[in-house]
Coordinates of C-alpha atoms and ligand atoms in Angstrom, one line a residue:
X1201 CA -18.3 -22.3 -8.3
X1202 CA -14.8 -23.7 -9.2
X1203 CA -12.2 -21.2 -10.3
X1204 CA -9.0 -22.7 -11.6
X1205 CA -5.8 -20.9 -10.7
X1206 CA -2.9 -20.1 -13.1
X1207 CA 0.3 -22.1 -12.9
X1208 CA 3.8 -21.2 -14.2
X1209 CA 3.1 -22.6 -17.6
X1210 CA -0.2 -20.8 -18.0
X1211 CA 1.4 -17.5 -17.0
X1212 CA 4.2 -17.7 -19.6
X1213 CA 1.8 -18.9 -22.3
X1214 CA -0.6 -16.0 -21.5
X1215 CA 2.3 -13.5 -21.6
X1216 CA 3.6 -14.8 -24.9
X1217 CA 0.1 -14.7 -26.5
X1218 CA -0.1 -11.0 -25.5
X1219 CA 3.5 -10.3 -26.5
X1220 CA 4.1 -9.1 -23.0
X1221 CA 7.7 -9.1 -21.7
X1222 CA 7.6 -8.1 -18.0
X1223 CA 9.1 -4.6 -17.5
X1224 CA 10.9 -3.1 -14.5
X1225 CA 9.4 0.3 -15.1
X1226 CA 5.9 -1.1 -14.2
X1227 CA 7.3 -3.4 -11.5
X1228 CA 6.1 -6.4 -13.3
X1229 CA 7.1 -9.5 -11.4
X1230 CA 4.2 -12.0 -11.8
X1231 CA 3.5 -14.7 -9.2
X1232 CA 3.6 -18.1 -10.8
X1233 CA 2.7 -20.2 -7.7
X1234 CA -0.8 -21.0 -6.6
X1235 CA 0.2 -21.6 -3.0
X1236 CA 1.5 -18.1 -2.7
X1237 CA -1.6 -16.4 -4.0
X1238 CA -3.7 -18.5 -1.7
X1239 CA -1.5 -17.6 1.2
X1240 CA -2.0 -13.8 0.5
X1241 CA -5.8 -14.3 0.3
X1242 CA -5.8 -16.2 3.6
X1243 CA -3.7 -13.6 5.3
X1244 CA -6.3 -11.0 4.2
X1245 CA -9.1 -13.2 5.5
X1246 CA -11.2 -12.5 2.4
X1247 CA -14.8 -13.6 2.9
X1248 CA -17.4 -14.7 0.3
X1249 CA -19.5 -11.7 -0.7
X1250 CA -16.9 -9.1 0.2
X1251 CA -15.6 -6.7 -2.5
X1252 CA -11.9 -6.5 -2.9
X1253 CA -9.8 -4.0 -4.8
X1254 CA -6.6 -5.3 -6.4
X1255 CA -3.9 -2.8 -7.6
X1256 CA -2.0 -4.3 -10.6
X1257 CA -3.7 -7.6 -11.3
X1258 CA -1.3 -8.3 -14.2
X1259 CA -2.1 -11.6 -15.8
X1260 CA -4.5 -12.5 -13.0
X1261 CA -2.8 -15.0 -10.6
X1262 CA -3.8 -13.2 -7.4
X1263 CA -7.1 -12.0 -8.9
X1264 CA -8.3 -15.6 -9.5
X1265 CA -7.3 -16.6 -5.9
X1266 CA -9.4 -13.8 -4.5
X1267 CA -12.3 -14.6 -6.8
X1268 CA -12.0 -18.3 -5.7
X1269 CA -13.2 -17.3 -2.3
X1270 CA -16.6 -16.0 -3.6
X1271 CA -15.6 -12.4 -3.2
X1272 CA -15.9 -10.0 -6.1
X1273 CA -12.9 -7.9 -7.3
X1274 CA -12.4 -4.4 -8.7
X1275 CA -8.9 -4.6 -10.4
X1276 CA -7.0 -1.5 -11.4
X1277 CA -4.3 -2.1 -14.1
X1278 CA -2.2 0.4 -15.9
X1279 CA -1.0 -1.9 -18.7
X1280 CA -3.7 -1.8 -21.3
X1281 CA -2.9 -5.2 -22.8
X1282 CA -3.2 -6.9 -19.4
X1283 CA -6.3 -4.9 -18.4
X1284 CA -8.0 -5.9 -21.7
X1285 CA -7.2 -9.6 -21.4
X1286 CA -8.2 -10.1 -17.7
X1287 CA -12.0 -10.5 -18.2
X1288 CA -11.4 -13.2 -20.7
X1289 CA -9.0 -15.1 -18.5
X1290 CA -11.5 -14.9 -15.6
X1291 CA -14.3 -16.2 -17.8
X1292 CA -12.2 -19.1 -19.1
X1293 CA -11.2 -20.0 -15.6
X1294 CA -14.7 -20.3 -14.2
X1295 CA -15.3 -16.9 -12.7
X1296 CA -19.0 -16.0 -12.8
X1297 CA -20.1 -13.0 -14.8
X1298 CA -20.2 -9.8 -12.8
X1299 CA -17.7 -10.9 -10.2
X1300 CA -14.8 -9.0 -11.8
X1301 CA -14.6 -5.3 -12.8
X1302 CA -11.5 -4.1 -14.5
X1303 CA -10.4 -0.5 -14.4
X1304 CA -7.9 0.3 -17.1
X1305 CA -6.0 3.2 -15.3
X1306 CA -3.1 4.3 -13.3
X1307 CA -3.9 3.5 -9.7
X1308 CA -2.1 6.7 -8.6
X1309 CA -4.8 8.7 -10.4
X1310 CA -8.0 6.8 -9.7
X1311 CA -10.5 8.8 -7.6
X1312 CA -13.4 6.3 -7.7
X1313 CA -13.7 2.6 -7.4
X1314 CA -16.7 0.7 -8.8
X1315 CA -18.5 -1.3 -6.0
X1316 CA -16.8 0.6 -3.2
X1317 CA -14.5 -2.2 -2.1
X1318 CA -13.8 -2.7 1.6
X1319 CA -10.6 -4.8 1.3
X1320 CA -7.3 -4.1 -0.5
X1321 CA -5.3 -7.1 -1.7
X1322 CA -2.3 -6.7 -4.0
X1323 CA 1.1 -7.7 -5.1
X1324 CA 2.1 -4.0 -5.5
X1325 CA 4.4 -2.6 -8.2
X1326 CA 7.5 -1.9 -6.1
X1327 CA 8.3 1.5 -7.5
X1328 CA 5.0 3.1 -6.3
X1329 CA 4.1 0.9 -3.4
X1330 CA 4.1 3.5 -0.6
X1331 CA 2.5 6.4 -2.6
X1332 CA -0.2 4.2 -4.0
X1333 CA -1.1 2.8 -0.6
X1334 CA -1.3 6.3 0.9
X1335 CA -3.3 7.5 -2.1
X1336 CA -5.8 4.6 -1.7
X1337 CA -6.2 5.1 2.1
X1338 CA -6.7 8.8 1.7
X1339 CA -9.1 8.7 -1.3
X1340 CA -11.3 5.6 -0.5
X1341 CA -12.7 5.9 3.1
X1342 CA -14.7 2.7 2.6
X1343 CA -11.4 0.6 2.5
X1344 CA -11.4 -1.1 5.9
X1345 CA -8.4 -3.4 5.8
X1346 CA -5.9 -4.9 3.5
X1347 CA -2.9 -7.1 2.9
X1348 CA -0.3 -6.3 0.3
X1349 CA 3.0 -7.8 -0.8
X1350 CA 5.8 -5.3 -1.0
X1351 CA 9.6 -5.2 -0.9
X1352 CA 10.8 -6.4 2.5
X1353 CA 12.3 -3.1 3.6
X1354 CA 9.2 -1.3 2.7
X1355 CA 7.0 -3.7 4.6
X1356 CA 9.3 -3.4 7.7
X1357 CA 9.2 0.4 7.4
X1358 CA 5.4 0.5 7.2
X1359 CA 5.0 -1.6 10.3
X1360 CA 7.9 0.0 12.2
X1361 CA 7.4 1.4 15.7
X1362 CA 9.0 4.6 17.1
X1363 CA 12.6 4.3 18.3
X1364 CA 13.8 1.9 15.5
X1365 CA 16.2 2.8 12.8
X1366 CA 13.8 2.0 10.0
X1367 CA 11.0 4.1 11.5
X1368 CA 10.4 6.9 9.1
X1369 CA 7.9 9.3 7.4
X1370 CA 6.1 6.4 5.7
X1371 CA 5.7 4.6 9.1
X1372 CA 4.0 7.7 10.6
X1373 CA 1.9 8.5 7.6
X1374 CA 0.7 4.9 7.3
X1375 CA -0.1 4.8 11.1
X1376 CA -2.3 7.9 10.6
X1377 CA -4.9 5.5 9.2
X1378 CA -4.6 2.6 11.7
X1379 CA -2.3 -0.1 12.8
X1380 CA 0.0 -2.1 10.5
X1381 CA 1.5 -5.6 11.0
X1382 CA 3.9 -7.9 9.2
X1383 CA 2.1 -11.0 8.1
X1384 CA 4.3 -13.4 6.2
X1385 CA 7.3 -13.8 3.9
X1386 CA 7.4 -14.9 0.3
X1387 CA 10.2 -16.6 -1.6
X1388 CA 11.8 -14.9 -4.5
X1389 CA 11.4 -18.1 -6.5
X1390 CA 7.6 -17.7 -6.8
X1391 CA 8.0 -14.7 -9.2
X1392 CA 8.6 -14.5 -12.9
X1393 CA 11.0 -12.9 -13.5
X1394 CA 12.8 -13.6 -10.1
X1395 CA 13.3 -10.1 -8.5
X1396 CA 16.6 -9.1 -6.8
X1397 CA 14.8 -8.1 -3.6
X1398 CA 12.9 -10.0 -0.9
X1399 CA 9.2 -9.5 -0.4
X1400 CA 7.0 -9.5 2.7
X1401 CA 3.3 -9.3 3.3
X1402 CA 2.1 -6.4 5.4
X1403 CA -1.4 -5.8 6.6
X1404 CA -3.4 -2.9 8.0
X1405 CA -6.7 -2.2 9.6
X1406 CA -8.3 1.2 9.4
X1407 CA -9.2 2.8 12.7
X1408 CA -13.0 2.9 13.4
X1409 CA -13.1 6.7 13.4
X1410 CA -11.0 9.0 11.2
X1411 CA -8.2 10.6 13.2
X1412 CA -8.7 14.1 11.8
X1413 CA -9.8 16.1 8.7
X1414 CA -7.9 16.8 5.6
X1415 CA -6.3 20.0 6.9
X1416 CA -5.1 18.4 10.0
X1417 CA -3.7 15.5 8.0
X1418 CA -1.8 17.8 5.6
X1419 CA -0.3 19.8 8.5
X1420 CA 0.7 16.6 10.4
X1421 CA 2.3 15.1 7.3
X1422 CA 4.2 18.4 6.6
X1423 CA 5.6 18.3 10.2
X1424 CA 6.5 14.6 9.7
X1425 CA 8.4 15.3 6.5
X1426 CA 10.3 18.2 8.1
X1427 CA 11.2 16.0 11.1
X1428 CA 12.5 13.1 9.0
X1429 CA 14.3 15.3 6.5
X1430 CA 16.8 16.1 9.2
X1431 CA 16.3 13.0 11.3
X1432 CA 19.6 13.4 13.2
X1433 CA 18.7 16.8 14.5
X1434 CA 16.7 17.6 17.5
X1435 CA 13.1 18.6 16.7
X1436 CA 13.4 22.2 17.8
X1437 CA 16.0 22.5 15.1
X1438 CA 14.4 20.3 12.4
X1439 CA 11.1 22.1 12.8
X1440 CA 12.5 25.6 13.0
X1441 CA 11.8 26.2 9.3
X1442 CA 8.1 25.4 9.7
X1443 CA 7.6 27.4 12.9
X1444 CA 9.9 30.3 12.0
X1445 CA 12.7 29.8 14.6
X1446 CA 14.0 27.1 16.9
X1447 CA 12.6 29.0 20.0
X1448 CA 9.1 29.2 18.3
X1449 CA 9.4 25.5 17.5
X1450 CA 10.3 24.7 21.2
X1451 CA 7.3 26.6 22.4
X1452 CA 4.9 24.6 20.1
X1453 CA 6.6 21.3 21.0
X1454 CA 6.3 22.1 24.7
X1455 CA 2.6 23.0 24.4
X1456 CA 2.1 19.6 22.7
X1457 CA 3.9 17.8 25.6
X1458 CA 6.8 16.8 23.3
X1459 CA 10.4 17.4 24.4
X1460 CA 12.1 19.9 22.0
X1461 CA 15.3 17.9 22.3
X1462 CA 13.7 14.7 21.0
X1463 CA 14.2 13.5 17.4
X1464 CA 11.7 12.6 14.7
X1465 CA 12.1 8.9 15.2
X1466 CA 11.0 9.1 18.9
X1467 CA 7.5 10.3 18.2
X1468 CA 4.3 8.4 17.6
X1469 CA 1.7 9.5 15.1
X1470 CA -0.3 10.8 18.1
X1471 CA 2.6 13.1 19.1
X1472 CA 2.8 14.5 15.5
X1473 CA -0.9 15.0 15.4
X1474 CA -0.8 16.9 18.7
X1475 CA 1.9 19.2 17.4
X1476 CA -0.1 19.9 14.3
X1477 CA -3.2 20.8 16.4
X1478 CA -1.2 23.1 18.7
X1479 CA 0.1 24.9 15.5
X1480 CA -3.4 25.2 14.2
X1481 CA -4.5 26.6 17.6
X1482 CA -7.0 23.9 18.5
Ligands
LIG1024 N1 -0.9 -9.2 -9.4 C1 0.0 -9.8 -10.4 C2 0.7 -10.9 -9.8 O1 0.7 -11.0 -8.5 O2 1.2 -11.7 -10.5 C3 1.0 -8.7 -10.9 C4 1.8 -8.0 -9.8 S1 3.1 -7.1 -10.5 C5 4.2 -7.0 -9.1 C6 2.5 -5.4 -10.5 C7 1.4 -5.1 -11.5 O3 1.0 -3.7 -11.3 C8 1.7 -5.2 -12.9 O4 0.7 -5.9 -13.6 C9 1.8 -3.8 -13.5 O5 1.5 -3.6 -14.8 C10 0.8 -3.1 -12.5 N2 1.1 -1.6 -12.3 C11 2.3 -1.0 -12.3 N3 2.1 0.3 -12.0 C12 0.8 0.5 -11.9 C13 0.0 1.6 -11.6 N4 0.5 2.9 -11.4 N5 -1.4 1.5 -11.6 C14 -1.9 0.2 -11.8 N6 -1.2 -0.9 -12.0 C15 0.1 -0.7 -12.1

């Protein structure tokens, strides 16, 4: 099977034929460089026969590079014109029938994915990158791993470890599902239009066993949000609202082997999870 990738001229011609002008609102910065989309697919180690989900396929640059490996793709696109056109582009470019399924929908709202994909690969719309990642990890337990391109600061935050300035609520929530790592940078010049931010690739691998049930996750995330809402305060203070008073918060923290004088940025996801379990009375 030979799939031919899209170049810069193809992308502009396709957009013009659809009367599409990239919009900021939908985070539409299309990749116009074949080496970059191949780099993303290589970083994700996509294998023939795997099923990949792509959020926001746009005009199809990255989609074709995933399909080129012999994997199949479920692609979720919110822009109807792009979603409608993608199967035709794939067929014209040598993609075998049945390898691509397009879901014309808002990725933030999908609750089912045809083919139960195990890998996520995407150049994410920047305005929703963290919520959409967390939504996918939470909603689709069959997703095992992924590599996504996001704004550099977001990638660094997702992969940040405790104790760093950029470690925040998204870092802890992402770590709930498994480890994250930075896996490459991307030049601004490969996008059309050229964005005014830098991008990085960030990858994750889901832990073999889920860390806890839905209740525990919600409780943990609530504590994480409270801790980082007042990140300069000591935890006994930052969590006093949740636990009723700072002395009640201190008692819970001590039972969870966490110093009441520590701050939100000092704690690992395990620490947060322990606090939630003590609160729950486990
Ligand atoms: N994958 C293409 C590429 O690399 O050239 C396009 C990437 S562009 C950064 C983001 C894409 O996500 C656009 O096609 C946009 O229409 C789509 N998008 C934006 N918000 C979305 C949402 N909530 N659900 C699904 N797709 C979305």
